[in-house]
Amino acid sequence: MTAFLNVIRALLPRRCPGCDAQLGAEAGLCAACRAALMPRTEWHSPMRPQPEPHLVTLGRYVGTTRRAVRALKYGGAQDLSGVLGTVLARGIPAEWGVASVVPVPLHSGRQRERGFNQSLLLAEVVGRELGIPAVPAVRRIRATTQQAKLHATERSANLAGAFQADVAKLPRGPVLLLDDVMTSGSTLLACRDALTTAGVREFYYAVVAR
């Protein structure tokens, strides 16, 4: 099956979302763009009050990472979840001991419109690479305005009461909360608050870009 897909990919003219070169038999991104993706552990973010390693990203929301996220999110290029998720998983320190990956959810209406939740696709790849379950333990119970359309001061209020957590299927241990992009951190914080209310106590974070 893999060989057949490679033949199909090689025959179809497809552009790399990262640089617009021909993809050939590559899935998601060309070899040059893949090589440019480097996971990094960050110490500073709105998710922790003190500087300490807690967040893994593939860099800023510019260039290749921005174009790849947008192609996955809005262009339906689901092959990219495998590429981005695999590289992201390589950056998760083993000493964090994460026991599960929890994706940031979409509202059901938006997910029906898009056809998938890009954060869930990424979480499934990261979980598979780390050998831990990806558990959609948070659901969005209220539709909200897209965060990207709001000022930073409006984002927290927009998400108030928007999430609810069900931790029945979560294994014990630290949760890796995952989203595609982090800007102000309001969405991740709101999901963390829902999980904390449900009893989760330890968190780490992963995003493709910030």
GROMACS .gro file of C-alpha atoms in nm:
model
  210
    1MET     CA    1   0.000   0.000   0.000
    2THR     CA    2   0.283   0.241   0.090
    3ALA     CA    3   0.458   0.171  -0.244
    4PHE     CA    4   0.132   0.234  -0.430
    5LEU     CA    5   0.083   0.568  -0.251
    6ASN     CA    6   0.439   0.670  -0.333
    7VAL     CA    7   0.376   0.599  -0.702
    8ILE     CA    8   0.056   0.804  -0.697
    9ARG     CA    9   0.231   1.089  -0.518
   10ALA     CA   10   0.517   1.085  -0.767
   11LEU     CA   11   0.281   1.096  -1.066
   12LEU     CA   12   0.054   1.373  -0.940
   13PRO     CA   13   0.185   1.732  -0.966
   14ARG     CA   14   0.180   1.859  -0.608
   15ARG     CA   15   0.345   2.162  -0.453
   16CYS     CA   16   0.518   2.163  -0.115
   17PRO     CA   17   0.317   2.385   0.122
   18GLY     CA   18   0.641   2.502   0.281
   19CYS     CA   19   0.833   2.629  -0.022
   20ASP     CA   20   0.617   2.564  -0.333
   21ALA     CA   21   0.868   2.317  -0.481
   22GLN     CA   22   0.741   1.994  -0.639
   23LEU     CA   23   0.678   1.728  -0.374
   24GLY     CA   24   0.733   1.422  -0.593
   25ALA     CA   25   0.688   1.109  -0.379
   26GLU     CA   26   0.724   1.297  -0.048
   27ALA     CA   27   0.425   1.318   0.184
   28GLY     CA   28   0.336   1.651   0.338
   29LEU     CA   29   0.658   1.850   0.299
   30CYS     CA   30   0.963   1.826   0.075
   31ALA     CA   31   1.290   1.696   0.216
   32ALA     CA   32   1.438   2.046   0.250
   33CYS     CA   33   1.141   2.178   0.449
   34ARG     CA   34   1.139   1.868   0.668
   35ALA     CA   35   1.506   1.921   0.746
   36ALA     CA   36   1.432   2.281   0.850
   37LEU     CA   37   1.186   2.170   1.121
   38MET     CA   38   1.365   2.156   1.455
   39PRO     CA   39   1.182   2.095   1.784
   40ARG     CA   40   1.286   2.316   2.071
   41THR     CA   41   1.209   2.315   2.441
   42GLU     CA   42   1.100   2.655   2.567
   43TRP     CA   43   1.124   2.790   2.922
   44HIS     CA   44   0.908   3.102   2.893
   45SER     CA   45   0.539   3.116   2.804
   46PRO     CA   46   0.207   3.222   2.958
   47MET     CA   47   0.162   2.860   3.071
   48ARG     CA   48   0.411   2.879   3.360
   49PRO     CA   49   0.481   3.170   3.597
   50GLN     CA   50   0.844   3.066   3.649
   51PRO     CA   51   1.104   2.996   3.377
   52GLU     CA   52   1.140   2.621   3.345
   53PRO     CA   53   1.122   2.376   3.053
   54HIS     CA   54   0.754   2.304   2.984
   55LEU     CA   55   0.672   2.375   2.619
   56VAL     CA   56   0.791   2.215   2.293
   57THR     CA   57   0.745   2.399   1.963
   58LEU     CA   58   0.881   2.387   1.610
   59GLY     CA   59   0.941   2.764   1.614
   60ARG     CA   60   0.766   3.088   1.542
   61TYR     CA   61   0.450   3.119   1.334
   62VAL     CA   62   0.639   3.238   1.027
   63GLY     CA   63   0.780   3.091   0.708
   64THR     CA   64   0.760   2.714   0.665
   65THR     CA   65   0.582   2.646   0.995
   66ARG     CA   66   0.313   2.905   0.925
   67ARG     CA   67   0.252   2.783   0.571
   68ALA     CA   68   0.244   2.420   0.687
   69VAL     CA   69  -0.005   2.490   0.967
   70ARG     CA   70  -0.232   2.683   0.734
   71ALA     CA   71  -0.217   2.409   0.470
   72LEU     CA   72  -0.315   2.151   0.732
   73LYS     CA   73  -0.580   2.364   0.900
   74TYR     CA   74  -0.745   2.534   0.605
   75GLY     CA   75  -0.619   2.346   0.300
   76GLY     CA   76  -0.706   1.996   0.419
   77ALA     CA   77  -0.346   1.872   0.373
   78GLN     CA   78  -0.380   1.602   0.638
   79ASP     CA   79  -0.049   1.438   0.534
   80LEU     CA   80   0.115   1.726   0.719
   81SER     CA   81  -0.006   1.596   1.056
   82GLY     CA   82   0.228   1.299   1.017
   83VAL     CA   83   0.528   1.517   0.935
   84LEU     CA   84   0.467   1.783   1.199
   85GLY     CA   85   0.357   1.541   1.469
   86THR     CA   86   0.659   1.316   1.422
   87VAL     CA   87   0.906   1.604   1.452
   88LEU     CA   88   0.718   1.749   1.750
   89ALA     CA   89   0.730   1.414   1.930
   90ARG     CA   90   1.108   1.402   1.893
   91GLY     CA   91   1.134   1.713   2.106
   92ILE     CA   92   0.935   1.586   2.407
   93PRO     CA   93   1.189   1.517   2.685
   94ALA     CA   94   1.165   1.165   2.826
   95GLU     CA   95   1.213   1.303   3.179
   96TRP     CA   96   0.877   1.477   3.159
   97GLY     CA   97   0.718   1.135   3.185
   98VAL     CA   98   0.402   1.238   3.001
   99ALA     CA   99   0.134   0.971   3.024
  100SER     CA  100  -0.112   1.099   2.762
  101VAL     CA  101  -0.161   1.358   2.490
  102VAL     CA  102  -0.475   1.570   2.504
  103PRO     CA  103  -0.563   1.780   2.197
  104VAL     CA  104  -0.737   2.115   2.210
  105PRO     CA  105  -1.088   2.051   2.073
  106LEU     CA  106  -1.288   2.226   1.805
  107HIS     CA  107  -1.654   2.301   1.855
  108SER     CA  108  -1.860   2.023   1.696
  109GLY     CA  109  -2.005   2.261   1.436
  110ARG     CA  110  -1.665   2.383   1.324
  111GLN     CA  111  -1.529   2.030   1.314
  112ARG     CA  112  -1.819   1.919   1.092
  113GLU     CA  113  -1.747   2.212   0.863
  114ARG     CA  114  -1.374   2.139   0.843
  115GLY     CA  115  -1.410   1.760   0.848
  116PHE     CA  116  -1.138   1.702   1.109
  117ASN     CA  117  -0.965   1.852   1.412
  118GLN     CA  118  -0.604   1.925   1.319
  119SER     CA  119  -0.496   1.917   1.684
  120LEU     CA  120  -0.639   1.568   1.727
  121LEU     CA  121  -0.457   1.447   1.414
  122LEU     CA  122  -0.131   1.588   1.553
  123ALA     CA  123  -0.197   1.441   1.898
  124GLU     CA  124  -0.254   1.095   1.751
  125VAL     CA  125   0.082   1.109   1.573
  126VAL     CA  126   0.265   1.240   1.880
  127GLY     CA  127   0.102   0.975   2.098
  128ARG     CA  128   0.195   0.699   1.856
  129GLU     CA  129   0.555   0.818   1.840
  130LEU     CA  130   0.580   0.838   2.221
  131GLY     CA  131   0.390   0.515   2.284
  132ILE     CA  132   0.120   0.684   2.490
  133PRO     CA  133  -0.252   0.736   2.424
  134ALA     CA  134  -0.400   1.043   2.260
  135VAL     CA  135  -0.718   1.111   2.455
  136PRO     CA  136  -0.975   1.377   2.350
  137ALA     CA  137  -1.050   1.446   2.715
  138VAL     CA  138  -1.162   1.807   2.663
  139ARG     CA  139  -1.465   1.909   2.463
  140ARG     CA  140  -1.582   2.251   2.359
  141ILE     CA  141  -1.933   2.301   2.489
  142ARG     CA  142  -1.985   2.652   2.357
  143ALA     CA  143  -1.909   2.798   2.016
  144THR     CA  144  -1.668   3.090   2.033
  145THR     CA  145  -1.536   3.358   1.804
  146GLN     CA  146  -1.211   3.256   1.636
  147GLN     CA  147  -0.929   3.367   1.865
  148ALA     CA  148  -0.724   3.501   1.574
  149LYS     CA  149  -0.997   3.759   1.510
  150LEU     CA  150  -0.980   3.902   1.864
  151HIS     CA  151  -0.746   4.132   2.050
  152ALA     CA  152  -0.536   3.970   2.324
  153THR     CA  153  -0.747   4.135   2.595
  154GLU     CA  154  -1.066   3.977   2.453
  155ARG     CA  155  -0.942   3.620   2.418
  156SER     CA  156  -0.977   3.498   2.777
  157ALA     CA  157  -1.334   3.629   2.805
  158ASN     CA  158  -1.421   3.468   2.473
  159LEU     CA  159  -1.325   3.125   2.610
  160ALA     CA  160  -1.480   3.154   2.958
  161GLY     CA  161  -1.689   2.842   3.020
  162ALA     CA  162  -1.623   2.710   2.671
  163PHE     CA  163  -1.456   2.380   2.772
  164GLN     CA  164  -1.545   2.077   2.979
  165ALA     CA  165  -1.317   1.785   3.066
  166ASP     CA  166  -1.385   1.414   3.111
  167VAL     CA  167  -1.078   1.243   3.255
  168ALA     CA  168  -1.225   0.894   3.297
  169LYS     CA  169  -1.005   0.756   3.018
  170LEU     CA  170  -0.688   0.947   3.108
  171PRO     CA  171  -0.407   0.736   3.255
  172ARG     CA  172  -0.241   0.871   3.568
  173GLY     CA  173   0.051   1.100   3.513
  174PRO     CA  174   0.137   1.430   3.344
  175VAL     CA  175  -0.075   1.542   3.050
  176LEU     CA  176   0.078   1.681   2.731
  177LEU     CA  177  -0.173   1.942   2.616
  178LEU     CA  178  -0.138   1.998   2.241
  179ASP     CA  179  -0.254   2.261   1.993
  180ASP     CA  180  -0.142   2.368   1.646
  181VAL     CA  181  -0.062   2.732   1.731
  182MET     CA  182  -0.025   2.929   2.053
  183THR     CA  183  -0.048   3.308   2.053
  184SER     CA  184  -0.169   3.454   2.383
  185GLY     CA  185  -0.203   3.108   2.539
  186SER     CA  186  -0.569   3.169   2.630
  187THR     CA  187  -0.700   2.853   2.461
  188LEU     CA  188  -0.444   2.625   2.628
  189LEU     CA  189  -0.505   2.793   2.964
  190ALA     CA  190  -0.882   2.745   2.932
  191CYS     CA  191  -0.835   2.376   2.847
  192ARG     CA  192  -0.593   2.337   3.135
  193ASP     CA  193  -0.844   2.496   3.372
  194ALA     CA  194  -1.111   2.247   3.261
  195LEU     CA  195  -0.872   1.954   3.316
  196THR     CA  196  -0.761   2.093   3.653
  197THR     CA  197  -1.123   2.117   3.764
  198ALA     CA  198  -1.159   1.750   3.667
  199GLY     CA  199  -0.859   1.652   3.880
  200VAL     CA  200  -0.548   1.669   3.656
  201ARG     CA  201  -0.252   1.819   3.838
  202GLU     CA  202   0.054   1.815   3.610
  203PHE     CA  203   0.084   1.957   3.260
  204TYR     CA  204   0.329   2.003   2.978
  205TYR     CA  205   0.257   2.159   2.640
  206ALA     CA  206   0.333   2.115   2.270
  207VAL     CA  207   0.243   2.338   1.977
  208VAL     CA  208   0.366   2.346   1.621
  209ALA     CA  209   0.423   2.721   1.631
  210ARG     CA  210   0.383   3.025   1.851
   0.00000   0.00000   0.00000
